[in-house]
């Protein structure tokens, strides 16, 4: 079952965020907590859509996404920020169900595509994305501005 997460599940969702953010190294820059989930994703002004998958009575995975304007397509699009399924629940169609639910919800809101990045070398994720029909967007490399560089640029803005 795919649904909106409940505040009582915030700690469990936070643990899954920390799991996905620890796959490629030492762990997240800032470990996620239940308080972060409740405030940023389940509060009155969520920063992202959060949907969870429930299987066998427990949370098996989650997806987050943000609707944005896609100027290439002159329409709304959804950036998928995180997709995670606990290892013991993989190969059961849960990731596909999460992506399908996000696609349906964002299409109903006017989006025409889902877009996301894939970590270099994540062959398992790439194979899954291929299986649902995703293609590599040519001539694109993601960039990140954070930390001191982000603060410096923001400070240049005139009030």
C-alpha angles and dihedrals in degrees: 000000000000116000146138114289119252124230090243088061095055095106091050091049090048090054090054091049089052090049094053092044091053097053096094104037148322096347140267123332087236116018111236118241133191088252090058091050094048093047102039103030109022102032129098093280107034116196092212140012110261121195125175134202118225119200130166089000096301137088106269101177149330145219131206127197143168127210112228137165111267107206092190089063097029089229143079120293134181123234109210104215102180136006119180136165120183110249094244090058099047122117091034099099095259097125090049091049091050092050092045091052091049091047092050094046095047093043088055087053092052103268119140101194148018117231130187145152127244125213113248110263096016094133094165092057092043091053090051092049090049089051093058092049102260118153132203111259104233124230096016133121120173122236133197129205111192144138119016094355090054092047092048094051093045090052090058092066116105115231 
